[in-house]
mmCIF file of C-alpha atoms and ligand atoms in Angstrom:
data_model
loop_
_atom_site.group_PDB
_atom_site.id
_atom_site.type_symbol
_atom_site.label_atom_id
_atom_site.label_comp_id
_atom_site.label_asym_id
_atom_site.label_seq_id
_atom_site.Cartn_x
_atom_site.Cartn_y
_atom_site.Cartn_z
ATOM 1 C CA UNK A 1 7.034 -1.858 1.045
ATOM 2 C CA UNK A 2 8.912 -1.663 -2.160
ATOM 3 C CA UNK A 3 6.771 -1.459 -5.319
ATOM 4 C CA UNK A 4 7.409 -3.867 -7.621
ATOM 5 C CA UNK A 5 5.495 -3.521 -10.812
ATOM 6 C CA UNK A 6 4.784 -6.221 -13.038
ATOM 7 C CA UNK A 7 2.644 -4.818 -15.913
ATOM 8 C CA UNK A 8 3.758 -4.602 -19.474
ATOM 9 C CA UNK A 9 3.668 -0.757 -19.207
ATOM 10 C CA UNK A 10 6.189 -1.058 -16.715
ATOM 11 C CA UNK A 11 8.742 -3.299 -17.388
ATOM 12 C CA UNK A 12 8.312 -5.216 -21.132
ATOM 13 C CA UNK A 13 10.817 -5.808 -23.466
ATOM 14 C CA UNK A 14 8.962 -8.498 -25.126
ATOM 15 C CA UNK A 15 10.021 -11.788 -23.813
ATOM 16 C CA UNK A 16 7.874 -13.268 -21.316
ATOM 17 C CA UNK A 17 10.925 -14.811 -19.064
ATOM 18 C CA UNK A 18 13.364 -12.142 -19.630
ATOM 19 C CA UNK A 19 10.861 -9.585 -17.985
ATOM 20 C CA UNK A 20 10.249 -12.152 -15.196
ATOM 21 C CA UNK A 21 13.993 -12.265 -14.289
ATOM 22 C CA UNK A 22 14.409 -8.922 -14.687
ATOM 23 C CA UNK A 23 11.401 -8.033 -12.411
ATOM 24 C CA UNK A 24 12.772 -10.351 -10.161
ATOM 25 C CA UNK A 25 16.583 -8.555 -10.467
ATOM 26 C CA UNK A 26 14.560 -5.290 -9.102
ATOM 27 C CA UNK A 27 12.731 -6.783 -6.605
ATOM 28 C CA UNK A 28 15.747 -8.149 -5.143
ATOM 29 C CA UNK A 29 17.720 -4.910 -5.409
ATOM 30 C CA UNK A 30 14.632 -3.296 -3.362
ATOM 31 C CA UNK A 31 15.403 -5.453 -0.499
ATOM 32 C CA UNK A 32 18.927 -5.120 -0.916
ATOM 33 C CA UNK A 33 17.830 -1.420 -0.067
ATOM 34 C CA UNK A 34 15.879 -2.192 2.841
ATOM 35 C CA UNK A 35 12.719 -3.173 1.866
ATOM 36 C CA UNK A 36 11.321 -5.682 4.328
ATOM 37 C CA UNK A 37 8.264 -6.848 2.204
ATOM 38 C CA UNK A 38 7.883 -6.781 -1.757
ATOM 39 C CA UNK A 39 4.397 -5.626 -3.277
ATOM 40 C CA UNK A 40 4.620 -7.646 -6.805
ATOM 41 C CA UNK A 41 1.126 -6.420 -8.872
ATOM 42 C CA UNK A 42 0.351 -7.086 -11.934
ATOM 43 C CA UNK A 43 -3.208 -5.642 -12.788
ATOM 44 C CA UNK A 44 -2.784 -1.662 -12.858
ATOM 45 C CA UNK A 45 -5.396 0.172 -10.764
ATOM 46 C CA UNK A 46 -5.118 3.818 -12.536
ATOM 47 C CA UNK A 47 -8.049 6.040 -12.875
ATOM 48 C CA UNK A 48 -10.090 4.255 -15.473
ATOM 49 C CA UNK A 49 -8.145 1.230 -16.376
ATOM 50 C CA UNK A 50 -9.264 -1.830 -18.135
ATOM 51 C CA UNK A 51 -9.715 -5.099 -15.769
ATOM 52 C CA UNK A 52 -6.697 -7.581 -16.582
ATOM 53 C CA UNK A 53 -8.383 -11.626 -17.202
ATOM 54 C CA UNK A 54 -6.764 -13.650 -13.982
ATOM 55 C CA UNK A 55 -5.230 -15.821 -16.301
ATOM 56 C CA UNK A 56 -2.666 -12.987 -17.489
ATOM 57 C CA UNK A 57 -2.492 -11.515 -13.672
ATOM 58 C CA UNK A 58 -0.709 -14.976 -13.436
ATOM 59 C CA UNK A 59 0.842 -15.129 -16.249
ATOM 60 C CA UNK A 60 2.837 -11.584 -14.884
ATOM 61 C CA UNK A 61 2.961 -12.137 -11.158
ATOM 62 C CA UNK A 62 3.437 -16.159 -10.579
ATOM 63 C CA UNK A 63 6.966 -16.153 -12.230
ATOM 64 C CA UNK A 64 8.303 -13.352 -10.440
ATOM 65 C CA UNK A 65 7.329 -14.782 -7.067
ATOM 66 C CA UNK A 66 8.374 -17.924 -7.828
ATOM 67 C CA UNK A 67 12.114 -16.427 -8.710
ATOM 68 C CA UNK A 68 12.101 -14.346 -5.508
ATOM 69 C CA UNK A 69 11.122 -16.894 -2.965
ATOM 70 C CA UNK A 70 14.075 -19.092 -4.591
ATOM 71 C CA UNK A 71 16.670 -15.983 -4.199
ATOM 72 C CA UNK A 72 15.191 -14.167 -0.897
ATOM 73 C CA UNK A 73 13.282 -14.576 2.436
ATOM 74 C CA UNK A 74 12.162 -11.229 2.307
ATOM 75 C CA UNK A 75 8.049 -10.910 2.965
ATOM 76 C CA UNK A 76 6.256 -10.997 -0.334
ATOM 77 C CA UNK A 77 2.766 -9.446 -0.883
ATOM 78 C CA UNK A 78 0.812 -9.569 -4.129
ATOM 79 C CA UNK A 79 -1.285 -6.716 -5.063
ATOM 80 C CA UNK A 80 -4.431 -8.367 -6.204
ATOM 81 C CA UNK A 81 -8.049 -8.752 -5.952
ATOM 82 C CA UNK A 82 -8.805 -11.958 -7.406
ATOM 83 C CA UNK A 83 -8.879 -15.032 -5.516
ATOM 84 C CA UNK A 84 -7.145 -17.522 -8.301
ATOM 85 C CA UNK A 85 -4.233 -15.010 -8.384
ATOM 86 C CA UNK A 86 -3.818 -15.109 -4.712
ATOM 87 C CA UNK A 87 -3.896 -18.890 -4.278
ATOM 88 C CA UNK A 88 -1.263 -19.571 -6.903
ATOM 89 C CA UNK A 89 0.716 -16.604 -5.402
ATOM 90 C CA UNK A 90 0.522 -18.264 -2.085
ATOM 91 C CA UNK A 91 1.216 -21.628 -3.464
ATOM 92 C CA UNK A 92 4.115 -20.180 -4.797
ATOM 93 C CA UNK A 93 5.607 -19.287 -1.111
ATOM 94 C CA UNK A 94 4.191 -15.301 -1.163
ATOM 95 C CA UNK A 95 3.093 -14.491 2.367
ATOM 96 C CA UNK A 96 0.517 -11.054 2.235
ATOM 97 C CA UNK A 97 -2.397 -10.533 0.106
ATOM 98 C CA UNK A 98 -2.264 -6.741 -0.717
ATOM 99 C CA UNK A 99 -6.596 -6.213 -1.724
ATOM 100 C CA UNK A 100 -7.417 -2.660 -2.694
ATOM 101 C CA UNK A 101 -10.748 -4.059 -2.809
ATOM 102 C CA UNK A 102 -10.996 -5.001 0.952
ATOM 103 C CA UNK A 103 -12.574 -8.614 -0.359
ATOM 104 C CA UNK A 104 -15.428 -6.338 -2.043
ATOM 105 C CA UNK A 105 -14.668 -7.349 -6.006
ATOM 106 C CA UNK A 106 -14.179 -11.549 -5.512
ATOM 107 C CA UNK A 107 -16.136 -13.356 -2.783
ATOM 108 C CA UNK A 108 -13.619 -16.454 -2.792
ATOM 109 C CA UNK A 109 -10.580 -14.409 -1.731
ATOM 110 C CA UNK A 110 -11.169 -14.643 1.660
ATOM 111 C CA UNK A 111 -11.744 -18.194 2.319
ATOM 112 C CA UNK A 112 -8.297 -18.788 0.375
ATOM 113 C CA UNK A 113 -5.839 -15.936 2.385
ATOM 114 C CA UNK A 114 -7.761 -17.874 5.472
ATOM 115 C CA UNK A 115 -6.983 -21.332 4.389
ATOM 116 C CA UNK A 116 -2.926 -20.586 3.864
ATOM 117 C CA UNK A 117 -3.003 -18.356 7.002
ATOM 118 C CA UNK A 118 -1.437 -15.338 5.096
ATOM 119 C CA UNK A 119 -1.449 -11.631 5.835
ATOM 120 C CA UNK A 120 -4.035 -9.228 4.227
ATOM 121 C CA UNK A 121 -3.719 -5.334 3.899
ATOM 122 C CA UNK A 122 -7.397 -4.145 3.358
ATOM 123 C CA UNK A 123 -7.737 -0.560 1.541
ATOM 124 C CA UNK A 124 -10.081 1.936 1.609
ATOM 125 C CA UNK A 125 -11.545 2.801 -1.715
ATOM 126 C CA UNK A 126 -14.906 4.855 -2.660
ATOM 127 C CA UNK A 127 -16.133 2.841 -6.257
ATOM 128 C CA UNK A 128 -14.001 0.741 -8.322
ATOM 129 C CA UNK A 129 -10.918 1.627 -10.216
ATOM 130 C CA UNK A 130 -12.775 2.686 -13.116
ATOM 131 C CA UNK A 131 -15.319 5.057 -11.112
ATOM 132 C CA UNK A 132 -13.604 5.711 -8.244
ATOM 133 C CA UNK A 133 -12.567 9.251 -9.786
ATOM 134 C CA UNK A 134 -15.544 10.659 -10.910
ATOM 135 C CA UNK A 135 -16.348 13.752 -8.666
ATOM 136 C CA UNK A 136 -15.538 11.568 -5.086
ATOM 137 C CA UNK A 137 -17.696 13.062 -2.221
ATOM 138 C CA UNK A 138 -17.588 12.444 1.467
ATOM 139 C CA UNK A 139 -20.043 13.805 4.214
ATOM 140 C CA UNK A 140 -17.731 12.938 6.900
ATOM 141 C CA UNK A 141 -14.026 11.492 5.122
ATOM 142 C CA UNK A 142 -12.298 10.568 8.381
ATOM 143 C CA UNK A 143 -15.910 8.939 10.080
ATOM 144 C CA UNK A 144 -16.411 6.873 6.309
ATOM 145 C CA UNK A 145 -13.030 5.659 5.527
ATOM 146 C CA UNK A 146 -12.507 4.777 9.193
ATOM 147 C CA UNK A 147 -15.868 3.029 9.677
ATOM 148 C CA UNK A 148 -15.045 1.132 5.861
ATOM 149 C CA UNK A 149 -11.784 -0.554 7.353
ATOM 150 C CA UNK A 150 -13.919 -1.257 10.512
ATOM 151 C CA UNK A 151 -16.271 -3.197 9.160
ATOM 152 C CA UNK A 152 -13.920 -4.336 6.254
ATOM 153 C CA UNK A 153 -11.853 -5.764 9.091
ATOM 154 C CA UNK A 154 -15.027 -7.244 10.681
ATOM 155 C CA UNK A 155 -15.842 -9.225 7.312
ATOM 156 C CA UNK A 156 -12.222 -10.806 7.654
ATOM 157 C CA UNK A 157 -12.271 -12.246 10.711
ATOM 158 C CA UNK A 158 -15.984 -13.817 9.855
ATOM 159 C CA UNK A 159 -14.374 -15.518 7.507
ATOM 160 C CA UNK A 160 -11.446 -16.791 9.099
ATOM 161 C CA UNK A 161 -8.760 -14.588 9.123
ATOM 162 C CA UNK A 162 -6.827 -13.901 12.067
ATOM 163 C CA UNK A 163 -7.573 -10.493 13.196
ATOM 164 C CA UNK A 164 -3.348 -10.577 14.168
ATOM 165 C CA UNK A 165 -2.630 -11.208 9.845
ATOM 166 C CA UNK A 166 -4.875 -7.686 8.962
ATOM 167 C CA UNK A 167 -3.052 -4.618 8.174
ATOM 168 C CA UNK A 168 -5.372 -1.172 7.082
ATOM 169 C CA UNK A 169 -4.759 1.348 4.699
ATOM 170 C CA UNK A 170 -6.492 4.531 4.166
ATOM 171 C CA UNK A 171 -6.316 4.031 0.138
ATOM 172 C CA UNK A 172 -4.508 6.940 -0.801
ATOM 173 C CA UNK A 173 -5.621 8.624 -4.293
ATOM 174 C CA UNK A 174 -8.652 5.744 -4.669
ATOM 175 C CA UNK A 175 -11.829 8.140 -4.911
ATOM 176 C CA UNK A 176 -10.336 10.941 -3.525
ATOM 177 C CA UNK A 177 -9.354 14.923 -4.220
ATOM 178 C CA UNK A 178 -6.141 16.531 -3.263
ATOM 179 C CA UNK A 179 -7.826 18.074 0.243
ATOM 180 C CA UNK A 180 -9.075 14.294 0.897
ATOM 181 C CA UNK A 181 -5.973 12.733 0.578
ATOM 182 C CA UNK A 182 -4.127 15.750 2.891
ATOM 183 C CA UNK A 183 -6.429 15.132 5.751
ATOM 184 C CA UNK A 184 -6.351 11.228 5.618
ATOM 185 C CA UNK A 185 -2.039 11.706 5.809
ATOM 186 C CA UNK A 186 -2.695 14.163 8.270
ATOM 187 C CA UNK A 187 -5.316 12.861 10.301
ATOM 188 C CA UNK A 188 -4.439 9.102 10.174
ATOM 189 C CA UNK A 189 -4.293 8.853 14.489
ATOM 190 C CA UNK A 190 -7.734 7.980 13.926
ATOM 191 C CA UNK A 191 -7.402 5.180 12.845
ATOM 192 C CA UNK A 192 -4.882 3.701 15.681
ATOM 193 C CA UNK A 193 -7.884 2.419 18.155
ATOM 194 C CA UNK A 194 -8.758 0.108 15.362
ATOM 195 C CA UNK A 195 -5.722 -1.599 16.548
ATOM 196 C CA UNK A 196 -3.766 -3.048 13.750
ATOM 197 C CA UNK A 197 -0.990 -1.862 11.529
ATOM 198 C CA UNK A 198 -1.617 1.200 9.093
ATOM 199 C CA UNK A 199 0.240 0.795 5.559
ATOM 200 C CA UNK A 200 0.218 4.318 4.018
ATOM 201 C CA UNK A 201 1.050 4.524 0.052
ATOM 202 C CA UNK A 202 1.812 8.522 -0.939
ATOM 203 C CA UNK A 203 4.823 7.361 -3.327
ATOM 204 C CA UNK A 204 4.646 9.480 -6.750
ATOM 205 C CA UNK A 205 1.025 9.682 -6.298
ATOM 206 C CA UNK A 206 -0.754 12.840 -8.233
ATOM 207 C CA UNK A 207 -1.199 14.360 -5.194
ATOM 208 C CA UNK A 208 2.146 15.099 -4.907
ATOM 209 C CA UNK A 209 2.070 16.119 -8.543
ATOM 210 C CA UNK A 210 -0.598 18.737 -7.791
ATOM 211 C CA UNK A 211 1.234 20.609 -5.232
ATOM 212 C CA UNK A 212 4.739 20.630 -6.756
ATOM 213 C CA UNK A 213 3.179 20.791 -10.333
ATOM 214 C CA UNK A 214 5.286 17.841 -11.122
ATOM 215 C CA UNK A 215 5.642 14.850 -13.180
ATOM 216 C CA UNK A 216 6.247 11.321 -12.347
ATOM 217 C CA UNK A 217 10.179 11.192 -12.520
ATOM 218 C CA UNK A 218 9.942 14.472 -10.005
ATOM 219 C CA UNK A 219 7.901 13.239 -7.225
ATOM 220 C CA UNK A 220 10.994 11.829 -4.687
ATOM 221 C CA UNK A 221 11.161 15.020 -2.255
ATOM 222 C CA UNK A 222 7.215 14.885 -1.784
ATOM 223 C CA UNK A 223 7.202 11.352 -1.899
ATOM 224 C CA UNK A 224 9.945 11.873 1.255
ATOM 225 C CA UNK A 225 7.648 14.860 2.816
ATOM 226 C CA UNK A 226 4.424 12.765 3.123
ATOM 227 C CA UNK A 227 6.135 9.554 4.126
ATOM 228 C CA UNK A 228 7.946 11.203 6.961
ATOM 229 C CA UNK A 229 4.618 12.770 7.819
ATOM 230 C CA UNK A 230 2.976 9.447 7.861
ATOM 231 C CA UNK A 231 4.855 8.075 10.082
ATOM 232 C CA UNK A 232 4.722 10.901 12.463
ATOM 233 C CA UNK A 233 1.386 10.574 12.626
ATOM 234 C CA UNK A 234 1.136 6.329 12.761
ATOM 235 C CA UNK A 235 1.364 4.874 9.853
ATOM 236 C CA UNK A 236 3.842 1.083 9.838
ATOM 237 C CA UNK A 237 4.169 0.383 6.629
ATOM 238 C CA UNK A 238 5.111 2.525 3.360
ATOM 239 C CA UNK A 239 4.515 1.393 0.273
ATOM 240 C CA UNK A 240 6.878 3.263 -1.836
ATOM 241 C CA UNK A 241 9.412 3.292 -5.024
ATOM 242 C CA UNK A 242 12.370 4.771 -3.567
ATOM 243 C CA UNK A 243 13.045 2.410 -0.929
ATOM 244 C CA UNK A 244 16.410 3.777 0.047
ATOM 245 C CA UNK A 245 16.008 7.169 0.169
ATOM 246 C CA UNK A 246 12.493 7.097 1.828
ATOM 247 C CA UNK A 247 14.291 4.613 4.655
ATOM 248 C CA UNK A 248 16.812 7.190 4.796
ATOM 249 C CA UNK A 249 14.429 9.711 5.730
ATOM 250 C CA UNK A 250 12.176 7.950 8.368
ATOM 251 C CA UNK A 251 15.544 6.481 10.450
ATOM 252 C CA UNK A 252 16.553 10.539 10.966
ATOM 253 C CA UNK A 253 12.673 11.431 11.500
ATOM 254 C CA UNK A 254 12.061 8.419 14.126
ATOM 255 C CA UNK A 255 15.289 9.160 15.527
ATOM 256 C CA UNK A 256 14.118 12.524 16.287
ATOM 257 C CA UNK A 257 10.631 11.715 17.490
ATOM 258 C CA UNK A 258 11.700 8.886 19.464
ATOM 259 C CA UNK A 259 13.872 11.187 21.694
ATOM 260 C CA UNK A 260 13.493 11.192 25.203
ATOM 261 C CA UNK A 261 11.718 14.972 25.314
ATOM 262 C CA UNK A 262 13.637 17.750 27.650
ATOM 263 C CA UNK A 263 11.154 19.172 30.365
ATOM 264 C CA UNK A 264 10.714 22.831 30.726
ATOM 265 C CA UNK A 265 11.486 24.379 34.078
ATOM 266 C CA UNK A 266 8.156 23.770 35.477
ATOM 267 C CA UNK A 267 9.141 19.887 34.576
ATOM 268 C CA UNK A 268 6.304 20.011 32.022
ATOM 269 C CA UNK A 269 6.321 18.364 28.313
ATOM 270 C CA UNK A 270 4.654 19.437 25.623
ATOM 271 C CA UNK A 271 4.599 18.509 22.491
ATOM 272 C CA UNK A 272 2.478 21.082 19.719
ATOM 273 C CA UNK A 273 1.358 19.447 16.726
HETATM 274 C C1 LIG B 301 2.832 7.190 -9.658
HETATM 275 C C2 LIG B 301 2.860 5.842 -8.754
HETATM 276 C C3 LIG B 301 1.048 7.792 -9.491
HETATM 277 C C4 LIG B 301 1.797 5.062 -8.605
HETATM 278 C C5 LIG B 301 0.599 6.936 -9.349
HETATM 279 C C6 LIG B 301 0.865 5.402 -8.561
HETATM 280 C C7 LIG B 301 -1.907 1.451 -2.948
HETATM 281 C C8 LIG B 301 -1.787 -0.095 -3.565
HETATM 282 C C9 LIG B 301 -1.582 0.923 -5.374
HETATM 283 C C10 LIG B 301 -1.994 2.018 -1.648
HETATM 284 C C11 LIG B 301 -1.982 -0.431 -0.873
HETATM 285 C C12 LIG B 301 -0.563 3.598 -7.208
HETATM 286 C C13 LIG B 301 -1.589 -1.723 -5.549
HETATM 287 C C14 LIG B 301 -1.464 3.235 -7.547
HETATM 288 N N1 LIG B 301 -1.811 1.966 -4.668
HETATM 289 N N2 LIG B 301 -1.837 -0.619 -2.273
HETATM 290 N N3 LIG B 301 -1.754 -0.368 -4.459
HETATM 291 N N4 LIG B 301 -1.984 1.249 -0.602
HETATM 292 N N5 LIG B 301 -2.052 -1.085 0.020
HETATM 293 N N6 LIG B 301 -0.304 4.968 -8.281
HETATM 294 O O1 LIG B 301 -1.572 3.400 -1.669
HETATM 295 O O2 LIG B 301 0.455 3.001 -6.649
HETATM 296 S S1 LIG B 301 -1.488 1.341 -7.066
#
């Protein structure tokens, strides 16, 4: 899943139409680099970010979904928590809603997704983007995140969304400290029995910056390392900026992981993880 930000801070050169055209070009380049899904996002979810009105999010996102749909069959996901944005995006040909609120912010979102028979990513976040990084605390991190995802999956199914259309995501960086992020990546296996594909978003995030003491532009190696570990631990979809580089690393990692193991002299095979 390639990240396509359409917030003004990330893209704008002033003109609305030219912004949208540049974003479509960027999305097509992500697809050419091997992305199976393009994740279009018009609302900044940075810690403390102000909410964006639905009309503004629609102005940013819909022309880009339109343009991508015209030029490519790539799966399109739209990063939104708002039913009005989702409805317009799905009408324009989007396939998946990537909802960082996991259906907690807009009571009409689940119905819109059910009606369209669209895909849905349910992500864990403690609190809201405004509050999530204020001293996040967990009694039992893995049990809490797993329980959250299980209950949000039930909520989606109650609203008429097929379980088979849902993907789950532990929400790296959303109301988590460094150690929480590392534990969630390392213990992705605890989410396997929820029976749904797992999405992992580590690309360029601040936990990498903290480990490497590196600014945003110098986090590629850390992004690749975390993506590879994530896949080894069971991630199915990686939300990334650097599609070509991460994709090539994952191909090598998967070839190694999937090679037939050579038994020892007693005929035994054991992986030490
Ligand atoms: C540099 C670049 C530093 C990006 C921070 C960031 C996820 C997500 C985001 C995720 C799913 C972000 C919309 C935060 N993260 N959706 N969205 N999973 N499903 N920050 O992990 O990329 S936005």
